[in-house]
Every structure is written in structure tokens, then in C-alpha cells.
Short mmCIF file of C-alpha atoms and ligand atoms in Angstrom, two decimals:
data_model
loop_
_atom_site.label_atom_id
_atom_site.label_comp_id
_atom_site.label_asym_id
_atom_site.label_seq_id
_atom_site.Cartn_x
_atom_site.Cartn_y
_atom_site.Cartn_z
CA MET A 1 -16.51 -3.76 -20.27
CA ARG A 2 -13.39 -6.04 -20.27
CA VAL A 3 -11.38 -5.19 -17.49
CA MET A 4 -8.25 -7.05 -16.11
CA VAL A 5 -6.30 -6.31 -12.78
CA ILE A 6 -2.49 -6.96 -12.63
CA GLY A 7 -1.32 -8.47 -9.41
CA GLY A 8 -2.09 -11.29 -7.08
CA GLY A 9 -2.08 -10.26 -3.50
CA GLY A 10 -5.06 -9.07 -0.99
CA ARG A 11 -4.90 -5.32 -2.39
CA GLU A 12 -5.76 -7.12 -5.79
CA HIS A 13 -8.50 -9.31 -4.38
CA ALA A 14 -10.05 -6.11 -2.94
CA ILE A 15 -9.71 -4.08 -6.20
CA VAL A 16 -11.34 -7.21 -7.86
CA LYS A 17 -14.32 -7.77 -5.36
CA LYS A 18 -15.30 -4.01 -5.91
CA LEU A 19 -14.91 -3.98 -9.69
CA LYS A 20 -17.12 -7.06 -9.76
CA GLU A 21 -19.79 -5.04 -7.91
CA SER A 22 -20.13 -2.68 -11.07
CA GLU A 23 -22.65 -3.24 -13.70
CA ARG A 24 -20.60 -2.14 -16.39
CA VAL A 25 -17.84 -4.63 -15.91
CA THR A 26 -18.77 -7.63 -18.01
CA GLU A 27 -15.52 -9.68 -18.22
CA LEU A 28 -13.26 -9.64 -15.13
CA TYR A 29 -9.59 -11.14 -15.30
CA CYS A 30 -6.53 -11.14 -12.97
CA LEU A 31 -2.91 -11.84 -13.81
CA PRO A 32 -1.79 -13.75 -11.94
CA GLY A 33 -4.38 -13.33 -9.29
CA ASN A 34 -4.52 -16.38 -6.77
CA GLY A 35 -6.26 -19.15 -5.45
CA GLY A 36 -8.91 -16.90 -3.66
CA ILE A 37 -9.25 -14.21 -6.28
CA GLY A 38 -10.18 -17.17 -8.67
CA ARG A 39 -13.67 -17.29 -6.89
CA ASP A 40 -14.20 -13.67 -8.26
CA ALA A 41 -12.22 -13.32 -11.30
CA ILE A 42 -10.71 -15.34 -14.16
CA CYS A 43 -7.27 -15.72 -13.09
CA VAL A 44 -4.68 -16.16 -15.86
CA ASN A 45 -1.14 -17.28 -15.14
CA ILE A 46 0.86 -14.36 -16.33
CA GLY A 47 3.13 -12.67 -13.82
CA ALA A 48 2.55 -9.07 -12.75
CA THR A 49 6.01 -8.06 -14.11
CA ASP A 50 5.84 -10.08 -17.46
CA LEU A 51 4.99 -6.78 -19.32
CA ASP A 52 5.04 -8.64 -22.79
CA GLY A 53 2.87 -11.32 -21.58
CA ILE A 54 0.21 -8.93 -20.34
CA LEU A 55 0.31 -6.79 -23.43
CA ALA A 56 -0.33 -10.07 -25.51
CA PHE A 57 -3.02 -11.05 -23.33
CA ALA A 58 -4.81 -7.34 -23.31
CA LYS A 59 -4.64 -7.48 -27.13
CA GLU A 60 -5.96 -11.25 -27.39
CA LYS A 61 -9.17 -10.54 -25.23
CA GLN A 62 -9.55 -7.15 -26.33
CA ILE A 63 -9.28 -5.78 -22.85
CA ASP A 64 -11.01 -2.13 -22.26
CA TYR A 65 -9.40 -1.14 -19.24
CA ALA A 66 -6.41 -2.21 -16.88
CA VAL A 67 -5.96 -1.67 -13.11
CA VAL A 68 -2.24 -2.35 -12.21
CA GLY A 69 -2.13 -3.02 -8.58
CA PRO A 70 1.62 -3.34 -7.30
CA ASP A 71 4.64 -1.16 -7.49
CA ASP A 72 6.84 -3.14 -9.38
CA PRO A 73 4.86 -3.13 -12.81
CA LEU A 74 4.29 0.48 -12.52
CA ALA A 75 8.18 1.12 -11.93
CA LEU A 76 8.71 -0.96 -15.03
CA GLY A 77 6.43 1.07 -17.31
CA ALA A 78 3.40 -1.24 -17.57
CA VAL A 79 0.83 1.66 -17.74
CA ASP A 80 3.18 3.27 -20.60
CA LEU A 81 3.22 0.33 -22.69
CA LEU A 82 -0.41 -0.60 -22.53
CA GLU A 83 -1.59 2.84 -23.01
CA GLU A 84 0.84 3.02 -26.00
CA ALA A 85 -0.87 0.06 -27.28
CA GLY A 86 -4.60 1.86 -26.70
CA VAL A 87 -5.52 -0.04 -23.50
CA ALA A 88 -6.73 2.49 -20.88
CA CYS A 89 -5.24 2.14 -17.63
CA PHE A 90 -5.50 3.12 -13.82
CA GLY A 91 -2.06 3.67 -12.55
CA PRO A 92 0.85 6.29 -12.82
CA ARG A 93 3.18 6.06 -15.90
CA LYS A 94 6.85 5.07 -15.02
CA ASN A 95 7.96 8.77 -14.90
CA ALA A 96 5.38 9.39 -12.04
CA ALA A 97 5.96 5.96 -10.29
CA VAL A 98 9.30 7.18 -9.51
CA ILE A 99 7.67 9.05 -6.44
CA GLU A 100 7.82 5.50 -4.84
CA SER A 101 10.60 3.69 -6.73
CA SER A 102 13.22 6.26 -5.62
CA LYS A 103 13.08 7.67 -2.07
CA VAL A 104 15.91 10.02 -3.22
CA PHE A 105 13.65 11.79 -5.93
CA ALA A 106 10.64 11.85 -3.48
CA LYS A 107 12.78 13.38 -0.86
CA ASN A 108 14.20 16.15 -3.26
CA LEU A 109 10.71 16.94 -4.66
CA MET A 110 9.62 17.75 -1.15
CA LYS A 111 12.50 19.79 -0.42
CA ARG A 112 11.98 21.65 -3.86
CA TYR A 113 8.49 22.27 -3.30
CA HIS A 114 8.49 22.64 0.40
CA ILE A 115 6.41 19.79 1.18
CA PRO A 116 6.81 18.94 5.10
CA THR A 117 9.22 15.49 5.50
CA ALA A 118 11.73 14.59 7.67
CA ARG A 119 15.49 16.52 7.16
CA TYR A 120 17.53 14.43 5.37
CA GLU A 121 20.92 14.00 3.40
CA THR A 122 21.38 11.65 0.51
CA PHE A 123 24.51 9.47 -0.15
CA THR A 124 26.13 7.79 -3.08
CA GLU A 125 29.55 7.09 -1.35
CA MET A 126 29.57 5.00 1.85
CA ASP A 127 32.46 6.85 3.42
CA ALA A 128 30.44 10.30 3.39
CA ALA A 129 27.58 8.64 4.77
CA LEU A 130 29.47 7.13 7.81
CA ALA A 131 31.39 10.69 8.26
CA TYR A 132 27.90 12.34 8.34
CA LEU A 133 26.62 9.60 10.95
CA GLN A 134 29.39 10.90 13.33
CA THR A 135 27.68 14.16 13.58
CA ALA A 136 24.07 13.06 13.61
CA SER A 137 21.94 12.35 16.72
CA MET A 138 20.27 9.15 17.46
CA PRO A 139 18.03 7.66 16.76
CA ILE A 140 18.29 8.08 12.87
CA VAL A 141 16.70 6.63 9.93
CA VAL A 142 18.47 4.82 7.14
CA LYS A 143 16.84 4.18 3.94
CA ALA A 144 17.64 2.35 0.65
CA ASP A 145 16.88 4.36 -2.41
CA GLY A 146 14.84 1.90 -4.43
CA LEU A 147 12.12 -0.51 -3.83
CA ALA A 148 13.14 -3.16 -1.12
CA LEU A 149 9.69 -5.02 -0.48
CA GLY A 150 9.19 -2.50 2.52
CA LYS A 151 12.31 -3.76 4.19
CA GLY A 152 14.66 -0.92 2.96
CA VAL A 153 14.06 1.24 5.96
CA LEU A 154 16.10 0.84 9.35
CA ILE A 155 15.74 3.08 12.46
CA ALA A 156 18.99 2.92 14.18
CA GLN A 157 18.95 3.73 18.21
CA THR A 158 22.76 3.91 18.19
CA LEU A 159 25.56 4.78 16.19
CA PRO A 160 26.84 1.24 15.99
CA GLU A 161 23.45 0.34 14.57
CA ALA A 162 23.36 3.14 12.00
CA GLU A 163 26.74 2.26 10.70
CA GLN A 164 25.97 -1.20 10.23
CA ALA A 165 22.66 -0.31 8.44
CA VAL A 166 24.83 2.09 6.05
CA ARG A 167 27.49 -1.08 5.46
CA ALA A 168 24.86 -3.73 4.85
CA MET A 169 23.11 -1.50 2.25
CA MET A 170 26.31 0.10 0.67
CA ALA A 171 29.02 -2.45 1.05
CA ASP A 172 27.05 -5.70 1.54
CA LYS A 173 24.28 -4.59 -1.28
CA ARG A 174 21.61 -6.43 0.93
CA PHE A 175 19.10 -4.76 -1.29
CA GLY A 176 21.09 -4.93 -4.45
CA LYS A 177 21.27 -1.90 -6.62
CA SER A 178 18.27 -0.34 -4.39
CA GLY A 179 21.00 0.48 -2.01
CA GLU A 180 23.64 2.04 -4.11
CA ARG A 181 21.98 5.28 -3.05
CA ILE A 182 20.93 6.00 0.49
CA VAL A 183 18.82 8.62 2.50
CA ILE A 184 19.54 9.21 6.02
CA GLU A 185 16.86 10.89 7.79
CA GLU A 186 15.80 12.78 10.88
CA PHE A 187 13.66 10.37 13.39
CA LEU A 188 10.24 11.57 13.57
CA GLU A 189 7.56 10.78 16.22
CA GLY A 190 3.84 10.69 16.27
CA PRO A 191 0.79 8.77 15.15
CA GLU A 192 0.94 7.49 11.45
CA VAL A 193 -1.87 7.85 9.27
CA SER A 194 -2.24 6.40 5.50
CA VAL A 195 -4.26 8.25 3.08
CA LEU A 196 -4.86 7.13 -0.40
CA SER A 197 -6.04 9.17 -2.87
CA PHE A 198 -7.44 9.23 -6.30
CA THR A 199 -5.85 11.81 -8.58
CA ASP A 200 -5.85 12.78 -12.24
CA GLY A 201 -2.73 14.98 -11.65
CA LYS A 202 -5.16 18.18 -11.23
CA THR A 203 -7.71 17.15 -8.60
CA VAL A 204 -6.95 15.28 -5.71
CA VAL A 205 -9.71 13.16 -3.70
CA PRO A 206 -8.50 11.70 -0.66
CA MET A 207 -10.07 8.45 0.52
CA VAL A 208 -11.21 7.54 3.95
CA SER A 209 -7.85 7.43 5.99
CA SER A 210 -6.66 4.24 7.73
CA MET A 211 -4.18 3.00 10.08
CA ASP A 212 -1.61 0.22 9.22
CA HIS A 213 0.02 -2.34 11.75
CA LYS A 214 3.48 -2.68 10.26
CA ARG A 215 5.18 -4.80 13.22
CA ALA A 216 4.66 -8.57 13.34
CA GLY A 217 4.28 -8.65 16.97
CA GLU A 218 1.71 -7.50 19.36
CA GLY A 219 2.04 -3.97 21.30
CA ASP A 220 4.18 -2.92 17.98
CA THR A 221 7.27 -5.26 18.44
CA GLY A 222 9.18 -7.51 16.32
CA LEU A 223 10.14 -7.05 12.72
CA ASN A 224 8.73 -4.80 10.36
CA THR A 225 6.08 -6.65 7.85
CA GLY A 226 4.06 -5.65 4.86
CA GLY A 227 1.21 -4.96 7.34
CA MET A 228 -0.54 -7.20 9.93
CA GLY A 229 -3.93 -5.40 9.84
CA THR A 230 -5.57 -2.11 9.34
CA VAL A 231 -8.63 -0.05 10.48
CA ALA A 232 -10.42 2.79 8.73
CA PRO A 233 -11.23 5.45 9.40
CA ASN A 234 -8.06 6.50 11.49
CA PRO A 235 -9.37 8.53 14.19
CA CYS A 236 -5.98 10.78 14.49
CA PHE A 237 -7.08 12.24 11.14
CA SER A 238 -9.25 14.98 12.15
CA PRO A 239 -11.20 17.18 9.71
CA ALA A 240 -8.65 20.00 10.89
CA VAL A 241 -5.82 17.64 10.21
CA ALA A 242 -7.22 16.62 6.75
CA GLU A 243 -7.57 20.04 5.66
CA ARG A 244 -3.91 21.05 6.58
CA CYS A 245 -2.83 18.03 4.83
CA MET A 246 -4.71 19.02 1.79
CA GLN A 247 -3.22 22.48 1.61
CA GLU A 248 0.36 21.53 2.84
CA ILE A 249 0.80 18.20 1.23
CA PHE A 250 -1.80 16.75 -1.16
CA LEU A 251 -2.30 19.57 -3.63
CA PRO A 252 1.30 20.77 -3.40
CA THR A 253 2.60 17.17 -4.24
CA ILE A 254 0.40 16.66 -7.33
CA ARG A 255 1.16 20.01 -8.46
CA ALA A 256 4.86 19.54 -8.06
CA MET A 257 4.74 16.34 -10.11
CA ALA A 258 2.71 18.07 -12.92
CA GLU A 259 5.27 21.02 -12.70
CA GLU A 260 7.91 18.44 -13.02
CA GLY A 261 6.28 16.72 -16.26
CA ARG A 262 5.41 13.73 -14.34
CA THR A 263 1.74 14.11 -14.03
CA PHE A 264 0.66 11.48 -11.61
CA ARG A 265 -2.87 9.69 -12.47
CA GLY A 266 -3.79 6.63 -10.38
CA CYS A 267 -3.93 6.13 -6.45
CA LEU A 268 -1.31 8.19 -4.82
CA TYR A 269 -0.68 7.03 -1.26
CA PHE A 270 0.62 9.38 1.46
CA GLY A 271 2.19 7.68 4.48
CA LEU A 272 2.13 10.62 6.94
CA MET A 273 3.22 11.09 10.54
CA LEU A 274 1.46 13.61 12.41
CA THR A 275 4.16 15.27 14.55
CA LYS A 276 3.99 18.00 17.05
CA ASP A 277 5.31 20.61 14.22
CA GLY A 278 2.18 19.40 11.72
CA PRO A 279 1.73 16.55 9.39
CA LYS A 280 4.84 15.30 7.34
CA VAL A 281 5.18 12.82 4.75
CA ILE A 282 7.31 9.51 5.71
CA GLU A 283 6.61 7.99 2.24
CA TYR A 284 4.55 8.25 -1.02
CA ASN A 285 3.31 4.93 -2.63
CA CYS A 286 2.16 5.05 -6.18
CA ARG A 287 -0.49 2.48 -5.96
CA PHE A 288 -3.15 1.40 -3.35
CA GLY A 289 -1.71 0.20 -0.03
CA ASP A 290 -1.89 -3.34 1.14
CA PRO A 291 -3.76 -4.15 3.36
CA GLU A 292 -4.95 -0.41 3.69
CA THR A 293 -7.07 -1.02 0.44
CA GLN A 294 -9.04 -4.07 2.33
CA VAL A 295 -10.41 -1.51 4.66
CA VAL A 296 -10.80 1.49 2.38
CA LEU A 297 -12.58 -0.09 -0.86
CA PRO A 298 -15.27 -1.66 1.00
CA LEU A 299 -16.31 1.89 2.47
CA LEU A 300 -16.32 3.47 -0.96
CA LYS A 301 -19.89 3.84 -2.08
CA THR A 302 -19.42 5.15 -5.73
CA ASP A 303 -18.98 2.70 -8.42
CA LEU A 304 -14.98 2.20 -8.57
CA LEU A 305 -14.99 1.81 -12.53
CA THR A 306 -16.66 5.15 -12.94
CA VAL A 307 -13.83 6.75 -10.33
CA MET A 308 -11.00 5.12 -12.18
CA GLN A 309 -12.28 6.05 -15.51
CA ALA A 310 -12.47 9.82 -14.35
CA VAL A 311 -8.95 9.52 -13.29
CA THR A 312 -7.71 8.29 -16.43
CA GLU A 313 -9.68 10.64 -18.60
CA GLY A 314 -8.68 13.62 -16.27
CA ARG A 315 -12.27 14.47 -15.15
CA LEU A 316 -12.01 13.79 -11.65
CA ALA A 317 -13.29 17.17 -10.61
CA ASP A 318 -16.48 16.30 -12.00
CA CYS A 319 -16.89 12.81 -10.79
CA PRO A 320 -18.41 12.69 -7.17
CA VAL A 321 -16.75 10.14 -4.99
CA GLU A 322 -18.42 9.11 -1.74
CA PHE A 323 -17.42 7.09 1.25
CA SER A 324 -19.80 5.31 3.66
CA ALA A 325 -19.43 6.79 7.31
CA GLN A 326 -18.91 3.37 8.93
CA ALA A 327 -15.95 1.94 10.22
CA ALA A 328 -13.85 -1.09 8.71
CA ALA A 329 -11.22 -3.46 10.13
CA CYS A 330 -8.94 -6.09 8.75
CA VAL A 331 -7.03 -8.70 10.53
CA ILE A 332 -4.22 -10.27 8.77
CA MET A 333 -3.81 -14.24 9.10
CA ALA A 334 -0.32 -14.97 8.45
CA SER A 335 1.82 -18.09 8.30
CA LYS A 336 3.84 -18.42 11.84
CA GLY A 337 7.48 -17.26 11.04
CA TYR A 338 6.48 -14.49 8.61
CA PRO A 339 8.25 -12.24 7.81
CA GLY A 340 10.94 -14.91 8.40
CA SER A 341 10.91 -18.02 6.90
CA TYR A 342 7.55 -20.37 7.61
CA GLU A 343 6.11 -23.56 6.14
CA LYS A 344 3.22 -23.42 3.82
CA GLY A 345 0.85 -25.73 2.07
CA PHE A 346 -1.66 -26.29 4.51
CA PRO A 347 -5.35 -26.31 3.56
CA ILE A 348 -7.52 -23.37 4.63
CA THR A 349 -11.19 -23.67 5.75
CA ILE A 350 -13.46 -20.64 5.57
CA PRO A 351 -17.16 -20.71 6.22
CA ASP A 352 -18.99 -19.97 3.03
CA ALA A 353 -20.74 -17.00 4.74
CA ASP A 354 -17.72 -15.25 5.51
CA TRP A 355 -16.10 -15.55 2.13
CA GLU A 356 -17.34 -12.09 1.03
CA HIS A 357 -15.26 -10.59 3.98
CA VAL A 358 -12.00 -12.37 3.09
CA TYR A 359 -9.32 -11.20 0.91
CA VAL A 360 -6.69 -13.62 -0.13
CA ALA A 361 -3.16 -12.64 -0.28
CA GLY A 362 -1.06 -16.14 0.02
CA ALA A 363 -3.01 -18.91 -0.98
CA LYS A 364 -3.54 -21.21 -4.01
CA GLU A 365 -5.63 -23.63 -5.32
CA ARG A 366 -4.39 -27.53 -4.98
CA ASP A 367 -6.90 -30.49 -6.02
CA GLY A 368 -9.70 -28.17 -5.56
CA GLU A 369 -8.96 -27.06 -2.01
CA LEU A 370 -7.12 -23.72 -1.02
CA VAL A 371 -3.96 -23.85 0.70
CA THR A 372 -1.43 -21.75 2.10
CA SER A 373 1.50 -20.43 -0.01
CA GLY A 374 2.65 -17.15 1.25
CA GLY A 375 3.54 -15.16 4.37
CA ARG A 376 0.33 -12.94 4.77
CA VAL A 377 -2.42 -15.65 4.02
CA LEU A 378 -5.73 -13.96 4.30
CA GLY A 379 -7.07 -10.66 5.06
CA VAL A 380 -10.28 -10.91 7.14
CA THR A 381 -12.41 -7.93 7.28
CA ALA A 382 -15.76 -6.41 8.68
CA VAL A 383 -17.70 -3.21 8.16
CA ALA A 384 -19.87 -1.90 10.84
CA ASN A 385 -21.44 1.20 12.32
CA THR A 386 -18.30 1.83 14.71
CA LEU A 387 -14.90 0.68 14.89
CA PRO A 388 -15.38 -1.50 18.11
CA GLN A 389 -18.19 -3.50 16.36
CA ALA A 390 -16.08 -3.68 13.11
CA LEU A 391 -13.25 -5.41 15.18
CA HIS A 392 -15.26 -7.74 17.10
CA ASP A 393 -16.95 -8.93 13.96
CA ALA A 394 -13.43 -9.49 12.28
CA TYR A 395 -12.01 -11.18 15.20
CA GLU A 396 -15.30 -13.23 15.37
CA ARG A 397 -14.60 -14.08 11.77
CA VAL A 398 -10.97 -15.07 12.23
CA GLU A 399 -12.21 -17.48 14.99
CA ARG A 400 -14.14 -19.35 12.41
CA ILE A 401 -11.23 -19.50 9.82
CA HIS A 402 -8.57 -22.09 10.10
CA PHE A 403 -5.30 -23.45 8.88
CA GLU A 404 -2.50 -25.13 10.68
CA ASN A 405 0.37 -22.56 11.48
CA GLU A 406 -1.83 -19.70 11.67
CA TYR A 407 -0.88 -16.42 13.34
CA TYR A 408 -2.45 -13.02 13.84
CA ARG A 409 -2.02 -10.24 16.02
CA ARG A 410 -4.82 -9.76 18.73
CA ASP A 411 -4.31 -6.26 18.89
CA ILE A 412 -5.13 -4.70 15.69
CA GLY A 413 -7.20 -1.50 16.19
CA GLN A 414 -6.22 -0.90 20.07
CA ARG A 415 -4.37 2.13 19.28
CA ALA A 416 -7.06 3.37 17.21
CA LEU A 417 -9.57 2.82 19.76
CA ALA A 418 -7.49 4.60 22.69
CA ALA A 419 -6.98 7.53 20.18
CA GLU A 420 -10.78 7.51 19.80
CA GLU A 421 -11.13 7.75 23.28
CA ALA A 422 -8.58 10.60 23.89
P1 AMP B 501 8.63 3.44 4.80
O1 AMP B 501 8.91 2.03 4.41
O2 AMP B 501 9.33 4.51 4.45
O3 AMP B 501 7.08 3.60 4.88
O4 AMP B 501 9.10 3.13 6.38
C1 AMP B 501 8.57 2.04 6.99
C2 AMP B 501 8.34 2.46 8.47
O5 AMP B 501 9.34 3.05 9.19
C3 AMP B 501 7.23 3.79 8.57
O6 AMP B 501 5.76 3.21 8.41
C4 AMP B 501 7.53 4.12 9.88
O7 AMP B 501 6.95 3.71 10.87
C5 AMP B 501 9.13 4.22 10.02
N1 AMP B 501 9.66 5.37 9.68
C6 AMP B 501 10.07 5.61 8.22
N2 AMP B 501 10.78 6.82 8.31
C7 AMP B 501 10.53 7.29 9.59
C8 AMP B 501 11.27 8.76 10.24
N3 AMP B 501 11.82 9.55 9.46
N4 AMP B 501 10.83 8.90 11.55
C9 AMP B 501 10.49 7.62 12.39
N5 AMP B 501 10.18 6.48 11.74
C10 AMP B 501 10.16 6.46 10.24
N1 LIG B 502 0.74 -0.81 3.90
C1 LIG B 502 1.88 -0.29 3.43
C2 LIG B 502 2.06 -0.41 1.79
O1 LIG B 502 1.41 -0.83 1.19
O2 LIG B 502 3.12 -0.05 1.29
#
């Protein structure tokens, strides 16, 4: 089969590497891909949101199957367009991708279908939002409605901070149209768990759970990032918690979407918080998480293309999906300064033997060598029988990889290890 993957980050590299293992994949393209993905697929310089370009390419190469990685093309309707042209796709249609692209939609859905989440109010008028804050207790969470590159969430410890966040979104339009509507919600506490799932809209198959590390600094300090590292499985996600999430969150969510006429097919990502009152939804994503995918897919034992096609064709109930009982770890090597400003263009050296376990996010080819081109540069991973071993192996690999200006957190997985011991 001729397969194309849309996107060009570490997540897409992980998807590409897994698809490449499939004997059924004969040609593999990535649009636009990046300097590292080019080792595993043919990269084509068409942007992930250039829907016309993508469609034209799919027709020209007679693509049989498309996997849409990032949220923006999904929110723009990439899957609708490709499916209407006869190209089978992995990913939700636009009317289902809204579960991520509008936080107001997601919150209202959860309220209507009694899916546990933080208590909240939504606002389109700044004065009403500011008045509401006077009555609210701190800390409190202010969220822009739309997509904001993971930066549209502010946890305010004090009333002035909360007011400032509301003004930044609604008056200063820091997130453009994404901040025209906002959600103000209750601050929740507890361990966070990411659960990616395959769903065809009727059946939901959770993948192995994982734990992200969103803050830039060690000890979970500093600014929020796209994610500085991940481990899988997440020790907080016990079988009992998993069963409760299935009954209270996963199944109710896909049923709710189907009932709303927005059947979700693809990877639905549940961002959960395990509070003392039970698991609650922090956010939904309509796609594979990044860098969760870099630890989840290496543990998948079943052929990825086979599972994806079962999702597309509504046959997931009849498709066994098996994960390894091993553990995986991913350490993000970033450019120093990220998520703020940083220098790029530095050559990267990766020993040949380590390439198999490196997922490239922000690097490009320049005169035959790989150079840094983004904030998050590499996801360096390992799979082993235990989490401590996986972390050890991943960090050993990190030590062997070099570029000027590199920065990584040295404490990825420490919270998971502490939870494992508890
Ligand atoms: P989101 O972009 O919705 O995933 O939010 C980013 C991060 O903010 C989450 O991973 C949480 O760590 C934190 N967060 C979001 N909502 C809440 C909440 N209601 N209570 C506490 N922390 C939250
Ligand atoms: N790692 C979180 C996300 O993909 O949104």
C-alpha cells in the first residue's frame, strides 16, 4: 500500500517508523517530514496545512491511505477533503476534531453527558469574566477556547494574575481568535495521566498509558512546553483506575460524540487528572500526543496499519490490539532557551547504533548533515523490561548524542519511579 503521513515532528517520526515495520506498506511518504524522518520515509515539501497541496499529491501518487498527525490540518478538515476524494484516512473529520479545537465545545459536551471534569464557566464578554473572578476562589485556571500551541492555559494563583490572564486573552488578543471565548475552571490536583486510544466511534481501545513532563525545568518548574519527556506505562494508572476511566470517561465520550452526530474515528487522547474525587478530564486531543507517541507506539506489538484500517472501516471490535508489557522512556533534547527564543542551525551527531531509538522533531538536512531547526530537537528513547532500565538506557543514549546549545531535563521519570515505589 502507498501510505502518506501528514506532519513533520517527533510524533510523525514515531508513526512513520512504526508503519515502516509493516510488510503491507510498500511506499511511505511524509508531508512535509523533516531532516530525520527522511531516513525512514520519502519527505515531500508540502506543508501540513496546505490541504490543496496534500490532495493533489495524494492523487498524483495514488495514495491508498493517509494518516493525519497534527491538530491543525484535522481542525481544517483534511480528513473530510481526502475521504471525499476517495483516500482512506486515519484521523477524525472536522466536526469531531472540534473536541480539541474548541475547549468550550469539549466542556459543554462533558457537562451534557455527565463526564467528570473540572467545574467551569464560559465567557465571551470580558466584563462578565472579570466579574466572575471576584467570586471565585484561587488558584483558578483560565483557558483560551481555541488552539494555542499548548500555551492557552494559565493557572493563576492570585486574583490579579487571573485578571491579567483574562485581559491578555480577551483584550490584548494574545492568542488571536482562539481567545475570543474563554473557559474559567476549577483548579484540580492529582497525578496526571495521558491515555491515547484507538476508536472507530463505537469501540474504544486504550493504548498503554503514559506520563508527560510539560514544564521546561527540572522538578516541574519553569514555563509550559509541548512536553520535555514521557514514560510509559504510567504507574498511577492501575487496572482499577483504568476500568473506572473506561466506564466513566472513555465509553461515555465516544458515545456522546456519536450521539451528537460527530462520530470520532482516529486517536482520541484523554488528558486525565486522578483527583481524590476520582479521575477527571483535563483535556481531549483529537490526535496522537507528542511526545507520548514516542513511548506508546514502540510498545505496540500489533501491525499499526492493520489497526488503523480497522478504525477507518469501523471494525475495531474485531481487531486484536496488543501491547508489550515492557516500559519505555523518552527524553527530549531541546535547544537551550526553549520555549522562549533559542539559536538553531547547529550540527547534530548521533551514533548509527542509536538512530533506531531517536525521533527527530526539530532538525533539517543542510549539505548532507543534520542541523537543529526547532525548540524540541530530538526525542531520545529506550524500551526495556523495567522503567528504571528504560530511563537508564535513554539517558545513556542522550549522553552519546551531541549538538551545541543542547538542553534536556535530567529528571524525566522520577515522579513515575516514586509512584511505582509508593
Ligand atoms: P491543557 O492544555 O488543557 O492540557 O493544560 C495544560 C496543563 O495545565 C495540563 O497538563 C495541566 O497540568 C494544567 N491544567 C489544565 N487544567 C487544569 C485544571 N483544571 N487544574 C489543574 N491543572 C490544570
Ligand atoms: N503532550 C501533550 C500533547 O500532545 O498535547
